[in-house]
Short mmCIF file of C-alpha atoms and ligand atoms in Angstrom, two decimals:
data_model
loop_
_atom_site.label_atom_id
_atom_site.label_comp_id
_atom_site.label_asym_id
_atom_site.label_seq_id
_atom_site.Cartn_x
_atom_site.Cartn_y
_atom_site.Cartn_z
CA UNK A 1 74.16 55.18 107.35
CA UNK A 2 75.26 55.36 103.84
CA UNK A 3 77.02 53.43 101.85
CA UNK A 4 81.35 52.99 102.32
CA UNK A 5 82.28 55.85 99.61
CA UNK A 6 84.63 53.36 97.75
CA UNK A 7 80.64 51.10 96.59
CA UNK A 8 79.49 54.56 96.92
CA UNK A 9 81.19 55.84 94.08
CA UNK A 10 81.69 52.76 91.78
CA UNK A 11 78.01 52.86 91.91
CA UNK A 12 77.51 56.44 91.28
CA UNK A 13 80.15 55.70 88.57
CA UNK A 14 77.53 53.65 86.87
CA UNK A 15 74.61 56.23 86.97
CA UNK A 16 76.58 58.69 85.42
CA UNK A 17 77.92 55.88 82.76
CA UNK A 18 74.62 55.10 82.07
CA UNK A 19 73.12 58.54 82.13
CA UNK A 20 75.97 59.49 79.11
CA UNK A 21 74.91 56.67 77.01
CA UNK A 22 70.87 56.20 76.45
CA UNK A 23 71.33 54.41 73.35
CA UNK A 24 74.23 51.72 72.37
CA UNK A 25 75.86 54.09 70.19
CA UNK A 26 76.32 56.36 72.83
CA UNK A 27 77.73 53.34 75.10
CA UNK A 28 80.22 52.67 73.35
CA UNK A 29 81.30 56.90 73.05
CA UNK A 30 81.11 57.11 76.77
CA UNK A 31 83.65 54.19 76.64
CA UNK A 32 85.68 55.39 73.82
CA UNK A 33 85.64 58.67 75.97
CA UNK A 34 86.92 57.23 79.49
CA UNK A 35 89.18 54.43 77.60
CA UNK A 36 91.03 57.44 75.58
CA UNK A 37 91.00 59.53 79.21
CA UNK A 38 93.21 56.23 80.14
CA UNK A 39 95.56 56.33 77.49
CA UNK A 40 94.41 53.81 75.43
CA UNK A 41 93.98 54.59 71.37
CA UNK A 42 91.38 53.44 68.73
CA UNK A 43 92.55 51.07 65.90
CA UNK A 44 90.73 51.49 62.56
CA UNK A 45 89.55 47.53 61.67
CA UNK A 46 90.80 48.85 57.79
CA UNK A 47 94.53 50.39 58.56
CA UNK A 48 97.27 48.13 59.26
CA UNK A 49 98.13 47.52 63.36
CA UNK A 50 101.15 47.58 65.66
CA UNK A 51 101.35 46.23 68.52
CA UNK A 52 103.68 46.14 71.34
CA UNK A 53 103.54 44.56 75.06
CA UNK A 54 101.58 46.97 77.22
CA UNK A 55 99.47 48.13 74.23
CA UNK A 56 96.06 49.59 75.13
CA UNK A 57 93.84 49.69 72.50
CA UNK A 58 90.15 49.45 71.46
CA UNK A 59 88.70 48.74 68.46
CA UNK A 60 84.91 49.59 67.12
CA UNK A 61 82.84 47.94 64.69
CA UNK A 62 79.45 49.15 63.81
CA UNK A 63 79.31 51.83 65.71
CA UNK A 64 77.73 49.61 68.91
CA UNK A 65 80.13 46.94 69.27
CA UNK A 66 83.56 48.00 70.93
CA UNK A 67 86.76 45.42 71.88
CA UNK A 68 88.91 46.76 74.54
CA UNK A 69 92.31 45.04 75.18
CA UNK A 70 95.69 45.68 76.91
CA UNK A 71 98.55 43.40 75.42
CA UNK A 72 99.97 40.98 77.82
CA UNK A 73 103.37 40.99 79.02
CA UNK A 74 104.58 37.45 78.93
CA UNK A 75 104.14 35.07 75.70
CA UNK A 76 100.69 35.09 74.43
CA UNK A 77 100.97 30.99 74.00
CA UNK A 78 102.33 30.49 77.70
CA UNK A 79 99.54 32.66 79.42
CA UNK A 80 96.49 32.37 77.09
CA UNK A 81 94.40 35.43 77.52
CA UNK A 82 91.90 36.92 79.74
CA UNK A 83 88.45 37.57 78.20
CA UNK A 84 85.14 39.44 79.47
CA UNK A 85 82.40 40.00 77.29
CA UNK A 86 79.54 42.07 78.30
CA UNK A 87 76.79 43.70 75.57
CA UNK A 88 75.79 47.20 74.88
CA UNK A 89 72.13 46.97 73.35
CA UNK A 90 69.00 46.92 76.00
CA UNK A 91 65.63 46.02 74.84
CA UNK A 92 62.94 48.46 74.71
CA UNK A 93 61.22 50.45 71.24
CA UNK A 94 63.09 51.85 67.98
CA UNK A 95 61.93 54.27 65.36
CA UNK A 96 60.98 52.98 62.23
CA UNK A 97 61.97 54.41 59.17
CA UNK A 98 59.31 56.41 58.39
CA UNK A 99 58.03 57.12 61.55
CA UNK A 100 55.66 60.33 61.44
CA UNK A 101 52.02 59.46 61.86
CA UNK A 102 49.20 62.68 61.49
CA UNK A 103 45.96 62.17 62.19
CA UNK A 104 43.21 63.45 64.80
CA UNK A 105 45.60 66.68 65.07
CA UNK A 106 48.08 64.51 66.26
CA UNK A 107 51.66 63.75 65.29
CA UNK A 108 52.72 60.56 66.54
CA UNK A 109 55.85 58.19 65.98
CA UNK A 110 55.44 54.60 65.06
CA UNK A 111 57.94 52.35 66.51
CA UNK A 112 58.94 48.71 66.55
CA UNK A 113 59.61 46.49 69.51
CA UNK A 114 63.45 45.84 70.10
CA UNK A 115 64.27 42.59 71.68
CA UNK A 116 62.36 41.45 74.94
CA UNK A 117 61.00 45.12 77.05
CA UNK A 118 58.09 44.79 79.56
CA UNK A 119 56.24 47.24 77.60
CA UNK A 120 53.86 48.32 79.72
CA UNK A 121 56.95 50.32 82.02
CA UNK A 122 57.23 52.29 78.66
CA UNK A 123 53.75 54.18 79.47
CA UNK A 124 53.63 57.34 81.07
CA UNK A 125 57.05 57.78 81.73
CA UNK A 126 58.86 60.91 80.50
CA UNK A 127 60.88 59.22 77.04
CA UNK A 128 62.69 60.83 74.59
CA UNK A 129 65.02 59.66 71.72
CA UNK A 130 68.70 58.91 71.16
CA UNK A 131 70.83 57.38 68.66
CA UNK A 132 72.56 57.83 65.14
CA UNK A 133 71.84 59.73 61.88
CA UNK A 134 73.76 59.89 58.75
CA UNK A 135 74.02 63.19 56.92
CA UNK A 136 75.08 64.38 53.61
CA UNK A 137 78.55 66.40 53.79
CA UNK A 138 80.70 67.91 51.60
CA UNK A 139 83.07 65.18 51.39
CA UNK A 140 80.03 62.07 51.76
CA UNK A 141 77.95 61.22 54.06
CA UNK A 142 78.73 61.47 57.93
CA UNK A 143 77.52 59.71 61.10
CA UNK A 144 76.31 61.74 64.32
CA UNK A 145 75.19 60.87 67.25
CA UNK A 146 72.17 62.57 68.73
CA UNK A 147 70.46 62.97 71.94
CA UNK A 148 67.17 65.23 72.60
CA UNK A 149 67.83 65.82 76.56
CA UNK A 150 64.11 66.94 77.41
CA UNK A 151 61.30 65.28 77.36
CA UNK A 152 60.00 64.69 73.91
CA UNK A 153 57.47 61.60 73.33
CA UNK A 154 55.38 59.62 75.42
CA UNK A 155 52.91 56.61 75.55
CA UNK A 156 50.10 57.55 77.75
CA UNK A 157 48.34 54.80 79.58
CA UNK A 158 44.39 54.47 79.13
CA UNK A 159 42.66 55.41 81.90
CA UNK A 160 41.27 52.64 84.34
CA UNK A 161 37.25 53.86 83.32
CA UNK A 162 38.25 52.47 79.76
CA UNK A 163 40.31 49.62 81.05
CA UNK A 164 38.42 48.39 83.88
CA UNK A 165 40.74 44.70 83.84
CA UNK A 166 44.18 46.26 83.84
CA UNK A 167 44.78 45.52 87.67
CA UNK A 168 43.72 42.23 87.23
CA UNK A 169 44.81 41.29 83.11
CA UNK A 170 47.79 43.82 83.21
CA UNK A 171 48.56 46.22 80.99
CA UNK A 172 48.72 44.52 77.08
CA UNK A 173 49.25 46.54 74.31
CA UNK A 174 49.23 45.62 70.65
CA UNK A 175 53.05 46.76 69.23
CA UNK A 176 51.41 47.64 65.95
CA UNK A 177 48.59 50.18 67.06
CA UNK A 178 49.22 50.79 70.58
CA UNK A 179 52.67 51.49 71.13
CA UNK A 180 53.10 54.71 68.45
CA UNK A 181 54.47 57.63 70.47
CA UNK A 182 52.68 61.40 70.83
CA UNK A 183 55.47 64.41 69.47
CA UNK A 184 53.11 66.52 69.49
CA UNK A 185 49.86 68.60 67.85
CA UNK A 186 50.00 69.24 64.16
CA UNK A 187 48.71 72.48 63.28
CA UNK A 188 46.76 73.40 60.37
CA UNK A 189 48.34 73.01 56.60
CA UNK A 190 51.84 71.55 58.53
CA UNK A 191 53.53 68.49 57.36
CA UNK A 192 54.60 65.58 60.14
CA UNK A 193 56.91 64.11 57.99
CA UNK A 194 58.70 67.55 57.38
CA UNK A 195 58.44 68.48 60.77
CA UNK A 196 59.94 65.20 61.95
CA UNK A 197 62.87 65.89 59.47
CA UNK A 198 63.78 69.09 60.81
CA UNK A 199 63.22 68.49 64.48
CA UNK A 200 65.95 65.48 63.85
CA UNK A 201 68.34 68.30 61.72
CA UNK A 202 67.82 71.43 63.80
CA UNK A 203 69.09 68.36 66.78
CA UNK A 204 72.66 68.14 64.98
CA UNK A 205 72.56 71.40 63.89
CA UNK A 206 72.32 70.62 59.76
CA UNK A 207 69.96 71.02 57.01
CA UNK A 208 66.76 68.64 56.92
CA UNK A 209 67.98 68.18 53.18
CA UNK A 210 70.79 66.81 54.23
CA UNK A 211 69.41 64.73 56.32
CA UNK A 212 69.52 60.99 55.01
CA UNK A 213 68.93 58.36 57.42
CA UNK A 214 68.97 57.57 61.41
CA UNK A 215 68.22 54.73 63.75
CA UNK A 216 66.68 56.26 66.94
CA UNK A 217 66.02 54.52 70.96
CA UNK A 218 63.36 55.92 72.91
CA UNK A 219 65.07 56.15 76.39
CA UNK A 220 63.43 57.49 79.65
CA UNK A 221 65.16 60.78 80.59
CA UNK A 222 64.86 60.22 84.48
CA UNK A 223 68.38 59.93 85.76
CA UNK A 224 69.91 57.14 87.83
CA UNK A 225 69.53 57.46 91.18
CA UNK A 226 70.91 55.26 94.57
CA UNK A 227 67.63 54.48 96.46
CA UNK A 228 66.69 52.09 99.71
CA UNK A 229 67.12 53.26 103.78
CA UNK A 230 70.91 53.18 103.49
CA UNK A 231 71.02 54.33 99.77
CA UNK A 232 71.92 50.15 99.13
CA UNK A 233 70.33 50.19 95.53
CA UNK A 234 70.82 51.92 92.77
CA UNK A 235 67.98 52.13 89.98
CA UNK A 236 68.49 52.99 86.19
CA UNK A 237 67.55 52.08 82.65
CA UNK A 238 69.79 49.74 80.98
CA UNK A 239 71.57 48.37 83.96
CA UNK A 240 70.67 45.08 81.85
CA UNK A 241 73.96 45.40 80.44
CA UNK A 242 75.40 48.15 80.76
CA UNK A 243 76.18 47.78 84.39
CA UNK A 244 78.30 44.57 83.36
CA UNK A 245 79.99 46.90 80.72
CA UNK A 246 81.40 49.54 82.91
CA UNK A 247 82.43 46.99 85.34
CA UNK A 248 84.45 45.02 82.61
CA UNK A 249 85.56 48.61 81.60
CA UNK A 250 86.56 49.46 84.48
CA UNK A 251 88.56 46.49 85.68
CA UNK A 252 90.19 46.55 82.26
CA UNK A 253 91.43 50.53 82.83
CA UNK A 254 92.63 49.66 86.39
CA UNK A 255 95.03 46.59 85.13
CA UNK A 256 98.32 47.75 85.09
CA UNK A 257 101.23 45.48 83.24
CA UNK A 258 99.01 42.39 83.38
CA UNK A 259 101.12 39.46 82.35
CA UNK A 260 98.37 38.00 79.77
CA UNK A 261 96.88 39.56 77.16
CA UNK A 262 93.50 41.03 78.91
CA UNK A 263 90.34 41.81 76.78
CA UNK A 264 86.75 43.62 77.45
CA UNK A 265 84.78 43.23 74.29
CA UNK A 266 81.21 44.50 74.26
CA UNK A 267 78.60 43.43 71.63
CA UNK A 268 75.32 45.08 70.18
CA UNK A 269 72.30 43.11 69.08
CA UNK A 270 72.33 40.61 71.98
CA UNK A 271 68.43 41.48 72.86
CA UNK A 272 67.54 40.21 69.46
CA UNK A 273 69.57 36.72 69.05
CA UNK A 274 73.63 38.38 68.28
CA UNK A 275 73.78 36.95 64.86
CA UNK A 276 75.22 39.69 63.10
CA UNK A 277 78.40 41.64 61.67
CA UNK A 278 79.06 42.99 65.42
CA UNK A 279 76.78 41.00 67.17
CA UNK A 280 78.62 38.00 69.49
CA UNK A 281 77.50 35.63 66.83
CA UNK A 282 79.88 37.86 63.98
CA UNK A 283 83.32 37.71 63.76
CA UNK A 284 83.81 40.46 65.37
CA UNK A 285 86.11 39.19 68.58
CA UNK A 286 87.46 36.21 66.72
CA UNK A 287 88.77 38.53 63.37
CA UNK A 288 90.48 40.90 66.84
CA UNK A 289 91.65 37.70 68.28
CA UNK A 290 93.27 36.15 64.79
CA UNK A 291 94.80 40.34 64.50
CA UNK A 292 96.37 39.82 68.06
CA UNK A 293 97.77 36.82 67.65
CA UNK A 294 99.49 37.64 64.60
CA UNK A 295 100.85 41.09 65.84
CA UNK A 296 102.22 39.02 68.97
CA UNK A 297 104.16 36.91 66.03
CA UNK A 298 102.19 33.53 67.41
CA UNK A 299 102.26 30.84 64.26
CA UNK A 300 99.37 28.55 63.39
CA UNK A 301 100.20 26.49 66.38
CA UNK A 302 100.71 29.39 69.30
CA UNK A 303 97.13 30.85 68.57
CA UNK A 304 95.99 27.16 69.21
CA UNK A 305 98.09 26.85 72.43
CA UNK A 306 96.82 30.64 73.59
CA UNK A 307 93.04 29.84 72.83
CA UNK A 308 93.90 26.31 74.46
CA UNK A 309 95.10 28.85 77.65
CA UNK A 310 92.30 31.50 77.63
CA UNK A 311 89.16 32.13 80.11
CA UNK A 312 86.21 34.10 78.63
CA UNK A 313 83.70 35.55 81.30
CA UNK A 314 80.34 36.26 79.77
CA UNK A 315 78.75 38.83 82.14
CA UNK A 316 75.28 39.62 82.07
CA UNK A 317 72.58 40.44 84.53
CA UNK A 318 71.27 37.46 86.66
CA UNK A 319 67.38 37.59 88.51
CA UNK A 320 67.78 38.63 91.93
CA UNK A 321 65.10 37.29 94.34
CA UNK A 322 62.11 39.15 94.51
CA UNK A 323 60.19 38.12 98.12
CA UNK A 324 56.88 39.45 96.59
CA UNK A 325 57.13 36.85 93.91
CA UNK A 326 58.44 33.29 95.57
CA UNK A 327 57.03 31.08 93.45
CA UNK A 328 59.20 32.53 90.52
CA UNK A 329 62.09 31.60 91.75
CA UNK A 330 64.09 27.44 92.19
CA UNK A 331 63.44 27.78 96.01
CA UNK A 332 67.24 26.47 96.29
CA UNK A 333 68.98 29.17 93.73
CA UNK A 334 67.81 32.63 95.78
CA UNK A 335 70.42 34.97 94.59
CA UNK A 336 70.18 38.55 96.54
CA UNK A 337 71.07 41.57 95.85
CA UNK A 338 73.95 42.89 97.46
CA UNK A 339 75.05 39.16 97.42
CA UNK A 340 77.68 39.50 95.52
CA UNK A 341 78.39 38.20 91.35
CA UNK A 342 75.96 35.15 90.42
CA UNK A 343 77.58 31.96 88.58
CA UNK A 344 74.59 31.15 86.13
CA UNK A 345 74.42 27.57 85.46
CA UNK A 346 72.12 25.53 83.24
CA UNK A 347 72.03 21.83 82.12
CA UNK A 348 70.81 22.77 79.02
CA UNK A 349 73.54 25.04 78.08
CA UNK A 350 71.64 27.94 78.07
CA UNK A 351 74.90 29.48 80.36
CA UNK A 352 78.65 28.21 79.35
CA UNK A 353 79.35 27.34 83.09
CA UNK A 354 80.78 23.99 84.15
CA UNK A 355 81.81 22.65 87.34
CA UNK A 356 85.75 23.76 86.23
CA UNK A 357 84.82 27.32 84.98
CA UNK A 358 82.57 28.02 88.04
CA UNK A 359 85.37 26.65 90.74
CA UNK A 360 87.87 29.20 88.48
CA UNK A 361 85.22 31.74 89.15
CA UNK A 362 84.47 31.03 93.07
CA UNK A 363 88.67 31.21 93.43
CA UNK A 364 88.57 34.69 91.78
CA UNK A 365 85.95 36.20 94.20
CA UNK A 366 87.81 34.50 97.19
CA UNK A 367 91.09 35.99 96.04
CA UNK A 368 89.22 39.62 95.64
CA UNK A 369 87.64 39.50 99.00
CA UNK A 370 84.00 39.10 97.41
CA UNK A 371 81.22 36.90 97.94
CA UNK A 372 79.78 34.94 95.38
CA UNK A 373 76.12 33.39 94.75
CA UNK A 374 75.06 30.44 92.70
CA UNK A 375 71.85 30.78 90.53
CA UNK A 376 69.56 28.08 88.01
CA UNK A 377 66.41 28.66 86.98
CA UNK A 378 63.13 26.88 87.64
CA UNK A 379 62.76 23.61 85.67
CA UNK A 380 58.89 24.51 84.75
CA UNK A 381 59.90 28.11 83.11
CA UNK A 382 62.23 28.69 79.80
CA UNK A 383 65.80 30.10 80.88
CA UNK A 384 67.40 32.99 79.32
CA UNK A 385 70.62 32.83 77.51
CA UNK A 386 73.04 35.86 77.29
CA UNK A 387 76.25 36.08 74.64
CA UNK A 388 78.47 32.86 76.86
CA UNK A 389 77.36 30.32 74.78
CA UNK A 390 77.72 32.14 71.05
CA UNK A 391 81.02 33.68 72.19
CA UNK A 392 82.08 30.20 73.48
CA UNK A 393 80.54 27.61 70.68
CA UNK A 394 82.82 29.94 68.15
CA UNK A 395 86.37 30.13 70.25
CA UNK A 396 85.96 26.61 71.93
CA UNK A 397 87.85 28.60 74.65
CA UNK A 398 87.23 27.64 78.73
CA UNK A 399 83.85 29.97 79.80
CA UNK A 400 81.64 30.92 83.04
CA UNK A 401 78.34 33.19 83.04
CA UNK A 402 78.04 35.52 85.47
CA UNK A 403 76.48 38.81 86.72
CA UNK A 404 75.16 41.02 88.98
CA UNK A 405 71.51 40.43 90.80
CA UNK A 406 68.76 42.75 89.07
CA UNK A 407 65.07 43.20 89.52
CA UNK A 408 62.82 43.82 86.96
CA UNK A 409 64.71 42.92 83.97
CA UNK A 410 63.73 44.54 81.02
CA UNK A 411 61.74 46.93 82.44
CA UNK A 412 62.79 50.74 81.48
CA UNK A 413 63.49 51.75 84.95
CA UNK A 414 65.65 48.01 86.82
CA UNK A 415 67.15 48.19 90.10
CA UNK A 416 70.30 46.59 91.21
CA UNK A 417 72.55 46.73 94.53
CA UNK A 418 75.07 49.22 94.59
CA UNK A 419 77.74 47.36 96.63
CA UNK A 420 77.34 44.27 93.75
CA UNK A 421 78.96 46.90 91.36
CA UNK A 422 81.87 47.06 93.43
CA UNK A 423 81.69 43.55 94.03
CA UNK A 424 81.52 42.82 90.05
CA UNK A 425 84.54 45.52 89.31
CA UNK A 426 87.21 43.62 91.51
CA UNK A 427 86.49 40.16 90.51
CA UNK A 428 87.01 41.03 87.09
CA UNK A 429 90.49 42.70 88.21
CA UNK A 430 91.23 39.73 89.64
CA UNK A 431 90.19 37.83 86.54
CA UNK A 432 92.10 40.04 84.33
CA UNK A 433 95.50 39.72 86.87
CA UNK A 434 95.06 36.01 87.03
CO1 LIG B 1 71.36 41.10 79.18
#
């Protein structure tokens, strides 16, 4: 039996969300794409706004960072607003700057570790490269995005006769002079560096001399795909967040009229701490939220009483039990997939959730018809932290982590449960029509 077509296609939704967008500057495209397919229109951060009740608009800041909001219908300091924050950035390896290596007859790239990746799901797995270049033009220089669809690099694993341990050590691998990536042979009298700059041009369809600078993932070009005996899970690169961003998305494009102020703002550079111009830690959602306010005509006093008003929902991926690995897990806190959203708590404030955010939560999923799991970490092992706690310390507004069971975090190829995505969409609909 497969799955009801409704978690079906939500989930499918996601594969093909994901599959548009292997690097964050492509998320936040294949968002601008389905938010303008909604009626919704971009706001430059440097032209001056209007804004009227029922506005949908999105705003973008560095190219991986994108706000998403539809303007409330009753006053902003009576209702507060309704805020989910998700991020767009997943950790795994980046090109460096000057990234041709030639040697042994060998082009490879180098690359640098983003953020947290298991790196050893990197090898032998058919990666390629996405992301952003700049490019000289007539009238200065202009940002594209670029995507090589086949196969184009790899890391290829040492064989077990040279690494007789790797079954029992693992598979560890030194990020300065292990982890460069083969592009190819390099043929007698040719010139890596030039032949990197032209593969990149020939990509967007310009001149290597006007080529002037990129930033560039490695992604795995292996598409999404629903797996298990009744299709139940889906597995994909990136579902670490992006799953949590086209459910926010999502939720946000189905509320119709909402009566607060409703907001989906998704960050870059989470993986690697979010301190940054449009990381959570800039002022990226607080300079949108100051904008808002003062378009709505609130005073000094009204933003206080909205912000005094507002719920922020930091969603990010939480670990789903894994029945190979018990002893990973607080024996009490199993969270399963297909369980429905996780409230992530910690003591330590390493999640935003207290007792009166989590109860606000549990009363959403009951009012959507969803189940809902609690989750805390061991006490013997370090707990993650997502954007809750940076987005929260800075608007000192009401806030609840939460998010969808995964396995494998981090590694290039995660699995989730398809009916969670479902799950995830409609509470957030009912958080945004609360
Ligand atoms: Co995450």
């Amino acid at each position: 039996m497969l799955m009801n077509t409704q978690t079906g296609s939500a989930a499918q939704q996601l594969i093909d969300f994901i599959d548009a967008s292997p690097s964050p500057w492509h998320a936040v495209a294949s968002a601008e794409e389905r938010l303008l397919a909604q009626g919704f229109t971009r706001l430059e951060e440097g032209e001056r706004w209007q804004l009227t009740a029922g506005g949908r608009h999105f705003v973008v800041r560095g190219g991986a960072s994108i706000i998403a909001f539809v303007m409330g219908s009753r006053p902003m300091a009576e209702t507060g607003l309704r805020i989910v924050g998700a991020h767009t950035d997943s950790p795994g390896l980046r090109l460096k700057p000057k990234a041709a290596l030639a040697g042994d007859g060998l082009v490879r790239l180098a690359v640098e570790v983003y953020g947290g990746p298991i790196l050893a799901t990197f090898a032998d797995r058919d990666l390629s490269l996405a992301g952003r270049v700049v490019v000289r033009g007539a009238t200065g220089a202009k940002t594209r995005l670029l995507r090589f669809e086949q196969p184009l690099v790899r890391l290829p694993n040492l064989a077990i006769h040279m690494n007789r341990e790797v079954n029992e050590q693992g598979l560890k691998l030194n990020k300065q002079t292990e982890l460069p990536l083969i592009l190819g042979l390099l043929g007698e009298g040719e010139d890596a560096v030039a032949n990197l700059r032209t593969l990149l041009a020939d990509a967007v369809e310009d001149q290597a001399a006007n080529l002037l600078t990129w930033e560039l993932a490695v992604y795995d070009v292996q598409k999404g795909c629903l797996w298990g005996a009744k299709e139940e899970f889906i597995a994909d690169s990136q579902l670490d967040n992006l799953a949590s961003c086209h459910a926010a998305l999502n939720a946000l494009m189905a509320t119709d009229d909402p009566s607060a102020t409703c907001m989906a703002a998704f960050f870059d550079h989470e993986e690697v701490g979010s301190e940054s111009a449009s990381g959570a830690g800039g002022s990226f959602v607080s300079d949108i939220l100051a904008r808002i306010c003062l378009q709505a005509g609130l005073d000094g006093e009204d933003k206080y009483r909205a912000m005094a008003r507002s719920f922020f929902i930091s969603a990010d991926m939480a670990h789903a039990y894994h029945p190979n690995f018990p002893a990973a897990y607080e024996p009490g806190h199993k969270v399963m997939v297909n369980g429905g959203p996780v409230i992530k708590s910690n003591a330590n404030q390493r999640y935003t959730t207290g007792a009166e955010t989590a109860a606000r939560f549990i009363a959403l999923c009951e009012s959507a018809g969803v189940p809902c799991q609690q989750y805390a970490h061991r006490s013997d092992l370090g707990c993650g932290s997502t954007i809750g706690p940076i987005v929260a310390a800075q608007l000192g507004i009401a806030s609840v982590d939460v998010g969808s069971p995964l396995w494998a975090m981090h590694s290039v190829r995660e699995s989730a449960g398809a009916r969670d995505h479902s799950y995830m969409i409609a509470a957030l609909e009912a958080a945004f029509e609360s």
